[in-house]
Amino acid sequence: MANIWRTKPLNQLLAEADESEKGLKKTLTAGSLVALGIGAIIGAGLFSITGMAAANHAGPGIMISFIIAALGCAFAGLCYAEFASMIPVAGSAYTYSYATMGEFIAWIIGWDLVLEYAVGAATVASSWSGYLGKFFYNFGVALPERLMTTPFDLTSAGEMGIVNLPAVFIVVVMSLVLIKGTSESAWVNGGIVVLKVAIVLIFILVGFKYIKPENLTPLIPENTGKFGEYGWSGVIRAAAIVFFAYIGFDAVSTAAQETKNPKRAMPIGILGSLLICTVLYIVFAYVMVGVVHYKSFTAGGGSDHLAPVAIAIEAMGDVVNGRVTPAYPWLNTSIIVAILLGYASVILVMLMGQSRVFYSMSKDGLLPKVFSEIHSKYRTPFKSNVFFLVLVSLFAALIPGRVVGEMTSIGTLFAFILVCAGVLVMRRTQPDAPRAFKVPLVPLIPVLGILVCFGMMAFLPFDTWIRLICWMMIGLDVYMYRGIKNSFLGKQNGTNADPKNYRITAVAGLLFTAVLAVLTYLHHQNAVSDDSGLVLFSTVMVVVHTAYYGYHYIKYRK
């Protein structure tokens, strides 16, 4: 058997979790994990993506979209809880895949998680900048737009942006908090969670009296004749889009090695935060589309992302001479504060999750040792935090958030599918391993998780799939160049130089290349706007990697 299919022994994983003296510091409780999960979940999705998805895809059916997305999260969350209670080690889905499906799949998922955490943090930081500008504008201070806009975006005056400095600022601040320590990060996050949940509850309570039944009818608007625009196809596409709003609950599992009693606390943290946020999301969406007709919501860029919530608040009041007089004008500023705080906590948890995944991959030899070096005083992976401080800052400063937003959703859905599959594999290969929490109704729950998550992935646009495949191909390049020969598991077995490892990776790469070629062709045929840049890039990727993987397959065939 090629070494890249070998799994990491469970006893070895548990031994790593017990390295408390020289490893990560154990400070978190079940309550801390619930707050950590809520801190990651409530943010960008609730305050901005809800309006966009309702206006363009689902209408009032956005509530059903949230339920569909929550089902996928619930099935995956149960699987995460079993793994986290069974394997309390940093690394999340990467570690679980290593224990069940082998090193190659673990690398795939570890690389994929960069889309969820690092790229997701950059996306949220970009939006945070727009809300900061809106906050200052409400107090009569206009921040320079060109210093809040990426070079690929235009300001409201039609000028080309220079750099998104506020996005860099928030990434730097949250990274420094993480370097200081996990308990300090959890304390900061806990305070933010209390404030922004309070704002969400105020919005719901105030808005209920202004709901108009006619705005909720029909619940699912008739399809326009185009796939994904209203009707059931629109509801499901909206579910895939608002799935971004749930991203974060799985980041709780990355803190397993820093939790005092992970076997008990992990299931509570994951499922508790998911349940609380799901209820808040559905009620929040009900109030939003009930107060204002869904077509009034638009999806803008920068500070315009605030429009859905702001529009709803402006409609909460009495009608005088045909115009609504807002009864609670102060609520708009409060919502902006909640968004700023909410985004900050999302960035905090995403950066924490990313550094912990790379920490585990580095401990396994698949990435350079620098990512697993622990600070002597704070006992945090500070060099990893600094690396992502720079990387995520560059993304947030220079790359438009819209480009990577859907990549975050598809990357997370892919991770959830592998975690659900991992439970099925582990139940078969290690049925007697101790589990503090067990997924009920196996194999039904994991299979439903796989189907629901893949169903949402299938409804995402072709260009999102193209970016995912391109990213995974770059990951295979890194694994083939460095990961295989430096794997500690491979060195233990003396098979890290086995030609089969390179041949299997090359075959996987050729399969990715073929899929990319098909997706590029379909996207080119169905694109509603000119996207020649992406088509050209993916075409070059196909040509170069066909030669690259083909060469390695022939080289290691014998």
Short mmCIF file of N, CA and C in Angstrom, two decimals, residues 214-309:
data_model
loop_
_atom_site.label_atom_id
_atom_site.label_comp_id
_atom_site.label_asym_id
_atom_site.label_seq_id
_atom_site.Cartn_x
_atom_site.Cartn_y
_atom_site.Cartn_z
N GLU A 214 -48.09 41.04 3.82
CA GLU A 214 -47.99 41.02 2.35
C GLU A 214 -46.54 40.88 1.86
N ASN A 215 -45.57 41.28 2.71
CA ASN A 215 -44.17 41.14 2.32
C ASN A 215 -43.71 39.68 2.34
N LEU A 216 -44.46 38.83 3.02
CA LEU A 216 -44.09 37.42 3.15
C LEU A 216 -44.85 36.54 2.17
N THR A 217 -45.60 37.16 1.25
CA THR A 217 -46.41 36.40 0.29
C THR A 217 -46.03 36.79 -1.14
N PRO A 218 -45.77 35.81 -2.02
CA PRO A 218 -45.67 34.38 -1.71
C PRO A 218 -44.37 34.04 -0.99
N LEU A 219 -44.38 32.99 -0.24
CA LEU A 219 -43.19 32.60 0.51
C LEU A 219 -42.04 32.26 -0.44
N ILE A 220 -42.37 31.56 -1.54
CA ILE A 220 -41.37 31.24 -2.56
C ILE A 220 -41.83 31.87 -3.87
N PRO A 221 -41.24 33.00 -4.27
CA PRO A 221 -41.64 33.66 -5.52
C PRO A 221 -41.44 32.76 -6.73
N GLU A 222 -42.24 32.99 -7.75
CA GLU A 222 -42.16 32.17 -8.95
C GLU A 222 -40.83 32.36 -9.66
N ASN A 223 -40.27 31.27 -10.15
CA ASN A 223 -39.00 31.32 -10.86
C ASN A 223 -39.11 32.20 -12.10
N THR A 224 -38.07 32.96 -12.38
CA THR A 224 -38.07 33.89 -13.51
C THR A 224 -37.82 33.19 -14.85
N GLY A 225 -37.53 31.90 -14.81
CA GLY A 225 -37.16 31.18 -16.02
C GLY A 225 -35.67 30.93 -16.09
N LYS A 226 -34.94 31.53 -15.16
CA LYS A 226 -33.49 31.34 -15.08
C LYS A 226 -33.16 30.56 -13.82
N PHE A 227 -32.31 29.55 -13.96
CA PHE A 227 -31.95 28.69 -12.83
C PHE A 227 -31.33 29.53 -11.71
N GLY A 228 -31.88 29.37 -10.50
CA GLY A 228 -31.33 30.05 -9.34
C GLY A 228 -31.97 31.38 -9.02
N GLU A 229 -32.88 31.87 -9.89
CA GLU A 229 -33.57 33.12 -9.61
C GLU A 229 -35.00 32.82 -9.17
N TYR A 230 -35.18 32.72 -7.86
CA TYR A 230 -36.46 32.42 -7.23
C TYR A 230 -36.90 30.98 -7.53
N GLY A 231 -38.07 30.62 -7.05
CA GLY A 231 -38.48 29.23 -7.12
C GLY A 231 -37.59 28.39 -6.20
N TRP A 232 -37.77 27.06 -6.29
CA TRP A 232 -36.99 26.18 -5.42
C TRP A 232 -35.51 26.19 -5.75
N SER A 233 -35.18 26.38 -7.04
CA SER A 233 -33.76 26.44 -7.38
C SER A 233 -33.12 27.67 -6.74
N GLY A 234 -33.89 28.75 -6.64
CA GLY A 234 -33.38 29.95 -5.99
C GLY A 234 -33.22 29.76 -4.49
N VAL A 235 -34.16 29.05 -3.88
CA VAL A 235 -34.08 28.79 -2.44
C VAL A 235 -32.84 27.97 -2.11
N ILE A 236 -32.56 26.95 -2.94
CA ILE A 236 -31.41 26.09 -2.67
C ILE A 236 -30.10 26.83 -2.96
N ARG A 237 -30.09 27.62 -4.06
CA ARG A 237 -28.87 28.40 -4.32
C ARG A 237 -28.64 29.39 -3.18
N ALA A 238 -29.70 29.99 -2.68
CA ALA A 238 -29.56 30.91 -1.54
C ALA A 238 -29.03 30.18 -0.32
N ALA A 239 -29.44 28.91 -0.14
CA ALA A 239 -28.93 28.12 0.98
C ALA A 239 -27.42 27.95 0.88
N ALA A 240 -26.94 27.71 -0.35
CA ALA A 240 -25.49 27.57 -0.55
C ALA A 240 -24.78 28.88 -0.27
N ILE A 241 -25.44 30.01 -0.61
CA ILE A 241 -24.82 31.32 -0.39
C ILE A 241 -24.84 31.69 1.09
N VAL A 242 -25.99 31.53 1.75
CA VAL A 242 -26.06 31.90 3.17
C VAL A 242 -25.35 30.89 4.05
N PHE A 243 -24.90 29.77 3.44
CA PHE A 243 -24.08 28.83 4.19
C PHE A 243 -22.87 29.53 4.78
N PHE A 244 -22.41 30.58 4.07
CA PHE A 244 -21.29 31.40 4.59
C PHE A 244 -21.62 31.91 5.98
N ALA A 245 -22.91 32.12 6.26
CA ALA A 245 -23.31 32.65 7.55
C ALA A 245 -23.09 31.66 8.68
N TYR A 246 -22.94 30.38 8.35
CA TYR A 246 -22.75 29.35 9.38
C TYR A 246 -21.28 29.00 9.58
N ILE A 247 -20.44 29.48 8.67
CA ILE A 247 -19.03 29.12 8.76
C ILE A 247 -18.47 29.61 10.08
N GLY A 248 -17.79 28.74 10.78
CA GLY A 248 -17.20 29.12 12.05
C GLY A 248 -17.44 28.12 13.16
N PHE A 249 -18.61 27.42 13.13
CA PHE A 249 -18.86 26.51 14.24
C PHE A 249 -17.83 25.38 14.26
N ASP A 250 -17.35 24.98 13.09
CA ASP A 250 -16.34 23.92 13.04
C ASP A 250 -14.99 24.40 13.53
N ALA A 251 -14.77 25.73 13.55
CA ALA A 251 -13.51 26.26 14.07
C ALA A 251 -13.37 25.95 15.56
N VAL A 252 -14.48 25.67 16.23
CA VAL A 252 -14.43 25.26 17.63
C VAL A 252 -13.57 24.01 17.77
N SER A 253 -13.68 23.10 16.82
CA SER A 253 -12.94 21.83 16.92
C SER A 253 -11.44 22.03 16.79
N THR A 254 -11.00 23.15 16.19
CA THR A 254 -9.56 23.38 16.08
C THR A 254 -8.93 23.71 17.42
N ALA A 255 -9.77 24.06 18.42
CA ALA A 255 -9.26 24.41 19.74
C ALA A 255 -9.31 23.23 20.71
N ALA A 256 -9.50 22.02 20.20
CA ALA A 256 -9.65 20.84 21.06
C ALA A 256 -8.46 20.65 21.99
N GLN A 257 -7.25 20.89 21.47
CA GLN A 257 -6.04 20.64 22.25
C GLN A 257 -5.84 21.71 23.33
N GLU A 258 -6.63 22.79 23.28
CA GLU A 258 -6.51 23.86 24.27
C GLU A 258 -7.72 23.87 25.21
N THR A 259 -8.48 22.76 25.23
CA THR A 259 -9.69 22.66 26.03
C THR A 259 -9.44 21.76 27.24
N LYS A 260 -9.96 22.18 28.39
CA LYS A 260 -9.70 21.46 29.63
C LYS A 260 -10.28 20.05 29.63
N ASN A 261 -11.53 19.91 29.21
CA ASN A 261 -12.17 18.59 29.19
C ASN A 261 -12.82 18.40 27.82
N PRO A 262 -12.01 18.16 26.79
CA PRO A 262 -12.53 18.17 25.42
C PRO A 262 -13.60 17.12 25.13
N LYS A 263 -13.54 15.97 25.79
CA LYS A 263 -14.52 14.92 25.50
C LYS A 263 -15.93 15.36 25.86
N ARG A 264 -16.06 16.19 26.88
CA ARG A 264 -17.38 16.71 27.26
C ARG A 264 -17.65 18.06 26.62
N ALA A 265 -16.62 18.91 26.61
CA ALA A 265 -16.83 20.30 26.19
C ALA A 265 -17.00 20.45 24.68
N MET A 266 -16.31 19.62 23.89
CA MET A 266 -16.37 19.78 22.43
C MET A 266 -17.79 19.61 21.85
N PRO A 267 -18.50 18.50 22.18
CA PRO A 267 -19.87 18.38 21.65
C PRO A 267 -20.77 19.54 22.08
N ILE A 268 -20.62 19.98 23.34
CA ILE A 268 -21.43 21.10 23.83
C ILE A 268 -21.10 22.37 23.05
N GLY A 269 -19.82 22.63 22.83
CA GLY A 269 -19.41 23.83 22.14
C GLY A 269 -19.88 23.87 20.70
N ILE A 270 -19.73 22.74 19.99
CA ILE A 270 -20.09 22.70 18.57
C ILE A 270 -21.60 22.75 18.38
N LEU A 271 -22.30 21.85 19.03
CA LEU A 271 -23.75 21.77 18.81
C LEU A 271 -24.50 22.91 19.49
N GLY A 272 -24.00 23.36 20.64
CA GLY A 272 -24.65 24.46 21.34
C GLY A 272 -24.60 25.75 20.55
N SER A 273 -23.43 26.09 20.04
CA SER A 273 -23.31 27.33 19.26
C SER A 273 -24.11 27.25 17.97
N LEU A 274 -24.14 26.08 17.33
CA LEU A 274 -24.89 25.90 16.09
C LEU A 274 -26.39 26.06 16.33
N LEU A 275 -26.91 25.48 17.40
CA LEU A 275 -28.34 25.56 17.71
C LEU A 275 -28.76 27.00 18.00
N ILE A 276 -28.00 27.68 18.83
CA ILE A 276 -28.35 29.06 19.19
C ILE A 276 -28.37 29.95 17.96
N CYS A 277 -27.35 29.82 17.12
CA CYS A 277 -27.25 30.69 15.95
C CYS A 277 -28.31 30.37 14.89
N THR A 278 -28.67 29.11 14.75
CA THR A 278 -29.70 28.74 13.77
C THR A 278 -31.04 29.39 14.13
N VAL A 279 -31.42 29.34 15.38
CA VAL A 279 -32.68 29.96 15.82
C VAL A 279 -32.63 31.46 15.58
N LEU A 280 -31.53 32.10 15.95
CA LEU A 280 -31.40 33.54 15.74
C LEU A 280 -31.47 33.90 14.26
N TYR A 281 -30.83 33.10 13.41
CA TYR A 281 -30.81 33.39 11.97
C TYR A 281 -32.21 33.35 11.35
N ILE A 282 -32.96 32.30 11.67
CA ILE A 282 -34.28 32.15 11.07
C ILE A 282 -35.21 33.28 11.51
N VAL A 283 -35.19 33.61 12.79
CA VAL A 283 -36.05 34.68 13.29
C VAL A 283 -35.61 36.03 12.73
N PHE A 284 -34.31 36.24 12.66
CA PHE A 284 -33.78 37.50 12.11
C PHE A 284 -34.20 37.67 10.65
N ALA A 285 -34.09 36.59 9.87
CA ALA A 285 -34.50 36.64 8.46
C ALA A 285 -35.99 36.90 8.33
N TYR A 286 -36.79 36.29 9.20
CA TYR A 286 -38.25 36.47 9.19
C TYR A 286 -38.60 37.94 9.41
N VAL A 287 -37.94 38.57 10.38
CA VAL A 287 -38.20 39.98 10.66
C VAL A 287 -37.74 40.85 9.49
N MET A 288 -36.56 40.56 8.95
CA MET A 288 -36.00 41.39 7.89
C MET A 288 -36.89 41.42 6.64
N VAL A 289 -37.29 40.24 6.15
CA VAL A 289 -38.11 40.20 4.93
C VAL A 289 -39.57 40.50 5.23
N GLY A 290 -39.95 40.49 6.50
CA GLY A 290 -41.32 40.85 6.86
C GLY A 290 -41.51 42.35 6.95
N VAL A 291 -40.48 43.05 7.40
CA VAL A 291 -40.57 44.51 7.53
C VAL A 291 -40.48 45.19 6.17
N VAL A 292 -39.63 44.67 5.28
CA VAL A 292 -39.39 45.29 3.97
C VAL A 292 -39.55 44.23 2.88
N HIS A 293 -40.12 44.61 1.74
CA HIS A 293 -40.23 43.69 0.62
C HIS A 293 -38.83 43.29 0.16
N TYR A 294 -38.67 42.00 -0.13
CA TYR A 294 -37.34 41.47 -0.43
C TYR A 294 -36.65 42.15 -1.60
N LYS A 295 -37.39 42.68 -2.57
CA LYS A 295 -36.78 43.32 -3.73
C LYS A 295 -36.14 44.67 -3.38
N SER A 296 -36.42 45.14 -2.17
CA SER A 296 -35.81 46.40 -1.74
C SER A 296 -34.36 46.21 -1.32
N PHE A 297 -33.97 44.96 -1.05
CA PHE A 297 -32.61 44.68 -0.63
C PHE A 297 -31.69 44.55 -1.85
N THR A 298 -30.52 45.09 -1.74
CA THR A 298 -29.55 45.01 -2.83
C THR A 298 -28.23 44.53 -2.27
N ALA A 299 -27.36 44.02 -3.15
CA ALA A 299 -26.03 43.57 -2.75
C ALA A 299 -25.00 44.52 -3.35
N GLY A 300 -24.49 45.39 -2.54
CA GLY A 300 -23.49 46.33 -3.03
C GLY A 300 -22.09 45.93 -2.63
N GLY A 301 -21.20 46.88 -2.69
CA GLY A 301 -19.83 46.63 -2.29
C GLY A 301 -19.43 47.64 -1.24
N GLY A 302 -18.39 47.33 -0.48
CA GLY A 302 -17.93 48.22 0.58
C GLY A 302 -19.01 48.48 1.60
N SER A 303 -19.26 49.76 1.90
CA SER A 303 -20.25 50.11 2.92
C SER A 303 -21.66 49.79 2.48
N ASP A 304 -21.89 49.56 1.19
CA ASP A 304 -23.23 49.23 0.72
C ASP A 304 -23.70 47.88 1.26
N HIS A 305 -22.77 47.06 1.74
CA HIS A 305 -23.18 45.77 2.30
C HIS A 305 -24.11 45.94 3.49
N LEU A 306 -24.13 47.12 4.06
CA LEU A 306 -24.98 47.37 5.22
C LEU A 306 -26.43 47.57 4.83
N ALA A 307 -26.70 47.77 3.55
CA ALA A 307 -28.02 48.16 3.08
C ALA A 307 -29.18 47.31 3.58
N PRO A 308 -29.12 45.98 3.56
CA PRO A 308 -30.28 45.20 3.97
C PRO A 308 -30.76 45.53 5.38
N VAL A 309 -29.85 45.57 6.34
CA VAL A 309 -30.23 45.84 7.71
C VAL A 309 -30.67 47.30 7.86
#
